[in-house]
Amino acid sequence: MDGTTADPGDGAGAYAEECRVAVRAAEDAGALLRARVQGAFRVDTKGAHGDVVTELDLLAEELLTRRLAERFPADRILAEEGGGRPGAPGARRTWLVDPLDGSNNVVIGLPAYVVGIALCVDDEPVLGVVHDPVAGRTWRAVHGAGAYGPAGRLRTPRRPAAAARPVIGWTQGHGLAPGDPVAKALKDGLESGARRVLQLWAPLLTWSLLACGLIDGFVGYRAEEIDLPAGVLLATEAGVEVRALDGGPFVPRIGRPDTDRGYVAARPEVLPYLLGLVAGAAPG
């Protein structure tokens, strides 16, 4: 399996050990998923809008939370399927675990899913790890220390704004009602101004594509919290700019309401165009 560098802690500064543990846990969870995904596994629904949770989500989550709790017992852990740990009273450090980002894809046999881990200190993201079990790729980022992938340091390519319309990703929160007017207006506006709008059902995979320069932008409306810190950190450390939907600063702190989790992310030369599309599409 490809690694991010010779040692996952290289270039991670004060978070070298946390990076090593997170990368190895994510890759081991990915190996578990890859070994089981082609077989039979239980699928259940969760929430009021038909989202799914699989047996694989739970197995991978247990592996990840156990590894993190063993090595960092004082830290709080928030996990997608509820298998987190409270940590010590007053803990300033919080791990966020998405054991299988792309569960809906797995259920229909689409091989597009990743494992995600983030560490926040005082609710601010400082470390993010994304592992793609299908391709055997791992990406990681540490605040202020850059982003890395299988080929080394990630630096989003700078190129003139192309005449062709951009390829962008789209995500929206699971809790939105069908036909939500704001989500519909935003997505319709993006469709009218983009070459392609990708809805991969795996936001962390979309963030990784953006950080690698393979797509041009990513727009989210009331996005899920669990995968946002790792994705934003990976992209920004690679050189992507992220703004709120109104063009103002985007704050990736955890614990904020979903109404604060709307964003426009893009390479700097593409960002003004996407902000214009969003401003023209947003109701009111």
Short mmCIF file of C-alpha atoms in Angstrom, two decimals:
data_model
loop_
_atom_site.label_atom_id
_atom_site.label_comp_id
_atom_site.label_asym_id
_atom_site.label_seq_id
_atom_site.Cartn_x
_atom_site.Cartn_y
_atom_site.Cartn_z
CA MET A 1 0.00 0.00 0.00
CA ASP A 2 1.27 3.48 -0.78
CA GLY A 3 2.13 5.68 2.23
CA THR A 4 2.12 9.42 2.44
CA THR A 5 5.89 9.60 2.93
CA ALA A 6 8.58 7.26 4.26
CA ASP A 7 7.24 8.05 7.75
CA PRO A 8 3.75 9.50 8.32
CA GLY A 9 5.17 11.83 10.95
CA ASP A 10 7.61 13.53 8.57
CA GLY A 11 6.89 17.25 8.39
CA ALA A 12 4.13 17.03 11.02
CA GLY A 13 5.99 19.09 13.61
CA ALA A 14 4.50 18.98 17.09
CA TYR A 15 1.83 16.52 15.89
CA ALA A 16 4.19 13.91 14.46
CA GLU A 17 3.10 11.13 16.81
CA GLU A 18 -0.59 11.93 16.39
CA CYS A 19 -0.09 11.85 12.63
CA ARG A 20 1.65 8.46 12.74
CA VAL A 21 -1.11 6.95 14.87
CA ALA A 22 -3.92 8.43 12.75
CA VAL A 23 -2.39 7.39 9.42
CA ARG A 24 -1.75 3.83 10.55
CA ALA A 25 -5.22 3.51 12.08
CA ALA A 26 -6.87 4.88 8.94
CA GLU A 27 -4.91 2.52 6.70
CA ASP A 28 -5.72 -0.49 8.92
CA ALA A 29 -9.41 0.46 8.90
CA GLY A 30 -9.17 0.79 5.12
CA ALA A 31 -7.69 -2.70 4.86
CA LEU A 32 -10.60 -4.03 6.93
CA LEU A 33 -13.12 -2.31 4.66
CA ARG A 34 -11.42 -3.44 1.46
CA ALA A 35 -11.37 -7.06 2.66
CA ARG A 36 -15.07 -7.06 3.58
CA VAL A 37 -16.72 -4.75 1.07
CA GLN A 38 -17.24 -7.39 -1.62
CA GLY A 39 -18.94 -9.80 0.79
CA ALA A 40 -22.28 -9.78 2.55
CA PHE A 41 -22.77 -7.17 5.27
CA ARG A 42 -25.69 -5.78 7.22
CA VAL A 43 -27.25 -2.47 6.17
CA ASP A 44 -29.55 -0.39 8.36
CA THR A 45 -31.18 3.01 7.91
CA LYS A 46 -30.52 5.95 10.21
CA GLY A 47 -32.16 9.33 10.58
CA ALA A 48 -35.40 10.50 9.05
CA HIS A 49 -34.18 10.98 5.49
CA GLY A 50 -33.06 7.50 4.46
CA ASP A 51 -29.34 7.66 5.21
CA VAL A 52 -27.66 4.30 5.78
CA VAL A 53 -25.19 2.74 8.20
CA THR A 54 -23.53 -0.58 7.46
CA GLU A 55 -21.88 -3.25 9.54
CA LEU A 56 -18.63 -2.09 7.94
CA ASP A 57 -19.05 1.44 9.34
CA LEU A 58 -19.32 0.01 12.83
CA LEU A 59 -16.37 -2.36 12.51
CA ALA A 60 -14.08 0.34 11.14
CA GLU A 61 -15.27 2.84 13.76
CA GLU A 62 -14.51 0.44 16.59
CA LEU A 63 -10.98 -0.10 15.26
CA LEU A 64 -10.32 3.61 14.90
CA THR A 65 -11.73 4.74 18.24
CA ARG A 66 -9.93 1.94 20.08
CA ARG A 67 -6.58 2.86 18.53
CA LEU A 68 -6.98 6.54 19.33
CA ALA A 69 -8.25 5.93 22.86
CA GLU A 70 -5.40 3.54 23.64
CA ARG A 71 -2.76 6.05 22.57
CA PHE A 72 -4.48 9.28 23.68
CA PRO A 73 -6.81 8.30 26.55
CA ALA A 74 -7.39 11.87 27.76
CA ASP A 75 -8.71 13.06 24.39
CA ARG A 76 -12.38 13.23 23.47
CA ILE A 77 -13.47 11.24 20.41
CA LEU A 78 -16.52 12.05 18.27
CA ALA A 79 -17.41 9.29 15.82
CA GLU A 80 -19.90 9.24 12.95
CA GLU A 81 -21.89 6.29 14.27
CA GLY A 82 -21.85 7.31 17.93
CA GLY A 83 -19.00 5.11 19.14
CA GLY A 84 -16.90 7.93 20.56
CA ARG A 85 -15.27 8.43 23.95
CA PRO A 86 -15.76 11.33 26.41
CA GLY A 87 -12.07 11.76 27.28
CA ALA A 88 -10.88 13.50 30.42
CA PRO A 89 -12.95 16.29 32.00
CA GLY A 90 -12.16 19.58 30.30
CA ALA A 91 -10.32 17.90 27.42
CA ARG A 92 -9.08 20.48 24.90
CA ARG A 93 -8.39 17.92 22.19
CA THR A 94 -11.11 16.26 20.13
CA TRP A 95 -10.71 13.57 17.48
CA LEU A 96 -13.37 13.28 14.77
CA VAL A 97 -13.74 9.89 13.11
CA ASP A 98 -15.57 9.11 9.88
CA PRO A 99 -14.97 5.37 9.49
CA LEU A 100 -16.59 5.03 6.07
CA ASP A 101 -17.28 8.23 4.19
CA GLY A 102 -19.33 6.96 1.27
CA SER A 103 -21.55 4.33 2.90
CA ASN A 104 -24.29 4.85 0.31
CA ASN A 105 -21.77 4.16 -2.44
CA VAL A 106 -20.65 0.93 -0.79
CA VAL A 107 -24.24 -0.25 -0.46
CA ILE A 108 -24.83 0.06 -4.22
CA GLY A 109 -21.44 -1.41 -5.11
CA LEU A 110 -19.77 1.84 -6.15
CA PRO A 111 -16.07 1.79 -5.13
CA ALA A 112 -15.85 5.42 -3.97
CA TYR A 113 -15.29 5.69 -0.23
CA VAL A 114 -12.62 6.83 2.21
CA VAL A 115 -11.68 6.79 5.89
CA GLY A 116 -11.30 10.16 7.62
CA ILE A 117 -9.75 11.31 10.90
CA ALA A 118 -9.25 14.84 12.25
CA LEU A 119 -7.81 16.25 15.44
CA CYS A 120 -9.06 19.58 16.78
CA VAL A 121 -7.51 21.56 19.62
CA ASP A 122 -9.86 24.05 21.29
CA ASP A 123 -12.28 23.15 18.48
CA GLU A 124 -9.85 24.24 15.72
CA PRO A 125 -8.57 21.60 13.25
CA VAL A 126 -4.83 20.92 13.51
CA LEU A 127 -4.52 17.49 11.85
CA GLY A 128 -6.42 15.73 9.08
CA VAL A 129 -5.97 12.28 7.52
CA VAL A 130 -7.89 10.80 4.58
CA HIS A 131 -7.27 7.26 3.34
CA ASP A 132 -8.67 5.82 0.10
CA PRO A 133 -8.75 2.02 0.49
CA VAL A 134 -9.67 1.43 -3.16
CA ALA A 135 -6.56 3.09 -4.62
CA GLY A 136 -4.36 2.62 -1.55
CA ARG A 137 -3.72 6.38 -1.23
CA THR A 138 -3.37 8.40 1.95
CA TRP A 139 -3.42 12.16 2.31
CA ARG A 140 -2.60 14.08 5.48
CA ALA A 141 -2.25 17.68 6.61
CA VAL A 142 -1.10 19.52 9.71
CA HIS A 143 -2.00 23.14 10.34
CA GLY A 144 0.86 25.33 9.18
CA ALA A 145 2.98 22.38 8.05
CA GLY A 146 1.47 21.60 4.64
CA ALA A 147 -0.44 18.73 3.06
CA TYR A 148 1.07 15.48 1.79
CA GLY A 149 -0.04 12.65 -0.48
CA PRO A 150 1.54 9.52 -1.96
CA ALA A 151 3.88 11.60 -4.14
CA GLY A 152 4.92 14.01 -1.38
CA ARG A 153 3.92 17.62 -0.70
CA LEU A 154 0.61 18.75 -2.18
CA ARG A 155 0.58 22.16 -3.82
CA THR A 156 -2.59 23.00 -5.69
CA PRO A 157 -1.48 23.98 -9.20
CA ARG A 158 -1.71 27.64 -10.11
CA ARG A 159 -2.88 28.20 -13.66
CA PRO A 160 -4.77 30.93 -15.49
CA ALA A 161 -8.53 30.78 -15.20
CA ALA A 162 -9.52 28.56 -18.11
CA ALA A 163 -12.04 29.52 -20.76
CA ALA A 164 -13.77 26.20 -20.08
CA ARG A 165 -16.20 26.17 -17.20
CA PRO A 166 -14.93 24.53 -13.98
CA VAL A 167 -15.53 21.05 -12.61
CA ILE A 168 -16.81 21.37 -9.06
CA GLY A 169 -18.05 19.15 -6.25
CA TRP A 170 -21.28 19.61 -4.31
CA THR A 171 -22.45 18.35 -0.93
CA GLN A 172 -25.36 19.04 1.38
CA GLY A 173 -26.21 17.88 4.89
CA HIS A 174 -28.11 14.66 5.44
CA GLY A 175 -30.72 16.41 7.56
CA LEU A 176 -32.05 18.65 4.79
CA ALA A 177 -35.63 18.04 3.77
CA PRO A 178 -36.16 16.81 0.21
CA GLY A 179 -36.54 19.76 -2.13
CA ASP A 180 -34.95 22.24 0.29
CA PRO A 181 -35.30 25.50 -1.70
CA VAL A 182 -31.87 26.92 -0.86
CA ALA A 183 -30.05 23.69 -1.71
CA LYS A 184 -32.01 23.36 -4.94
CA ALA A 185 -31.31 26.96 -5.98
CA LEU A 186 -27.61 26.66 -5.22
CA LYS A 187 -27.21 23.39 -7.05
CA ASP A 188 -29.18 24.63 -10.07
CA GLY A 189 -27.02 27.76 -10.19
CA LEU A 190 -23.84 25.70 -10.08
CA GLU A 191 -25.13 23.38 -12.80
CA SER A 192 -25.75 26.37 -15.06
CA GLY A 193 -22.23 27.71 -14.65
CA ALA A 194 -20.05 24.61 -14.32
CA ARG A 195 -18.84 22.04 -16.79
CA ARG A 196 -19.62 19.25 -14.31
CA VAL A 197 -21.10 19.18 -10.81
CA LEU A 198 -19.98 16.07 -8.94
CA GLN A 199 -21.99 14.73 -6.01
CA LEU A 200 -19.83 11.83 -4.88
CA TRP A 201 -21.65 11.05 -1.59
CA ALA A 202 -18.20 11.08 0.01
CA PRO A 203 -17.19 14.66 0.88
CA LEU A 204 -13.72 13.72 2.07
CA LEU A 205 -12.99 12.13 -1.28
CA THR A 206 -14.12 15.36 -2.96
CA TRP A 207 -11.88 17.44 -0.68
CA SER A 208 -8.96 15.18 -1.60
CA LEU A 209 -9.58 15.60 -5.32
CA LEU A 210 -9.65 19.37 -4.81
CA ALA A 211 -6.44 19.37 -2.76
CA CYS A 212 -4.71 17.39 -5.53
CA GLY A 213 -5.88 19.85 -8.21
CA LEU A 214 -8.02 17.25 -9.98
CA ILE A 215 -11.20 19.34 -9.70
CA ASP A 216 -11.57 23.13 -9.56
CA GLY A 217 -13.84 23.78 -6.62
CA PHE A 218 -16.23 22.43 -3.99
CA VAL A 219 -19.43 23.96 -2.62
CA GLY A 220 -21.22 22.76 0.49
CA TYR A 221 -24.53 23.73 2.06
CA ARG A 222 -25.15 22.89 5.73
CA ALA A 223 -22.47 20.23 5.41
CA GLU A 224 -21.93 17.44 7.93
CA GLU A 225 -19.51 18.32 10.72
CA ILE A 226 -17.71 15.00 11.15
CA ASP A 227 -15.74 15.14 7.91
CA LEU A 228 -15.41 18.91 7.50
CA PRO A 229 -12.28 19.67 9.60
CA ALA A 230 -10.07 17.08 7.89
CA GLY A 231 -11.26 18.10 4.44
CA VAL A 232 -10.86 21.84 4.95
CA LEU A 233 -7.40 21.41 6.49
CA LEU A 234 -6.18 19.16 3.68
CA ALA A 235 -7.38 21.60 1.03
CA THR A 236 -6.19 24.83 2.65
CA GLU A 237 -2.75 23.42 3.45
CA ALA A 238 -2.48 22.50 -0.25
CA GLY A 239 -3.27 26.09 -1.27
CA VAL A 240 -7.04 26.07 -1.74
CA GLU A 241 -9.04 29.07 -0.50
CA VAL A 242 -12.26 28.52 1.44
CA ARG A 243 -14.95 31.15 2.01
CA ALA A 244 -18.41 31.22 3.49
CA LEU A 245 -21.28 31.22 1.01
CA ASP A 246 -21.60 34.99 1.31
CA GLY A 247 -17.92 35.44 0.45
CA GLY A 248 -16.83 36.21 4.00
CA PRO A 249 -14.35 34.21 6.10
CA PHE A 250 -15.15 30.55 6.66
CA VAL A 251 -14.60 29.27 10.20
CA PRO A 252 -13.98 25.49 10.37
CA ARG A 253 -14.40 25.25 14.15
CA ILE A 254 -16.41 22.29 15.41
CA GLY A 255 -19.48 22.74 17.60
CA ARG A 256 -21.09 25.37 15.37
CA PRO A 257 -24.64 25.02 13.94
CA ASP A 258 -25.08 23.53 10.49
CA THR A 259 -26.17 26.93 9.18
CA ASP A 260 -22.52 27.98 9.62
CA ARG A 261 -21.27 25.05 7.57
CA GLY A 262 -21.83 26.45 4.08
CA TYR A 263 -18.70 27.09 2.03
CA VAL A 264 -17.17 27.77 -1.36
CA ALA A 265 -13.71 26.24 -1.81
CA ALA A 266 -11.55 26.62 -4.90
CA ARG A 267 -8.18 27.42 -6.34
CA PRO A 268 -7.61 31.18 -5.91
CA GLU A 269 -8.05 31.94 -9.61
CA VAL A 270 -11.40 30.09 -9.71
CA LEU A 271 -12.83 31.34 -6.42
CA PRO A 272 -14.28 34.68 -7.67
CA TYR A 273 -16.20 32.89 -10.42
CA LEU A 274 -17.70 30.35 -7.99
CA LEU A 275 -18.59 33.04 -5.48
CA GLY A 276 -20.38 34.85 -8.28
CA LEU A 277 -22.35 31.73 -9.21
CA VAL A 278 -23.37 31.22 -5.58
CA ALA A 279 -24.33 34.89 -5.11
CA GLY A 280 -26.49 34.74 -8.21
CA ALA A 281 -28.18 31.51 -7.21
CA ALA A 282 -28.85 31.95 -3.48
CA PRO A 283 -32.48 32.86 -2.74
CA GLY A 284 -32.81 36.30 -1.19
#
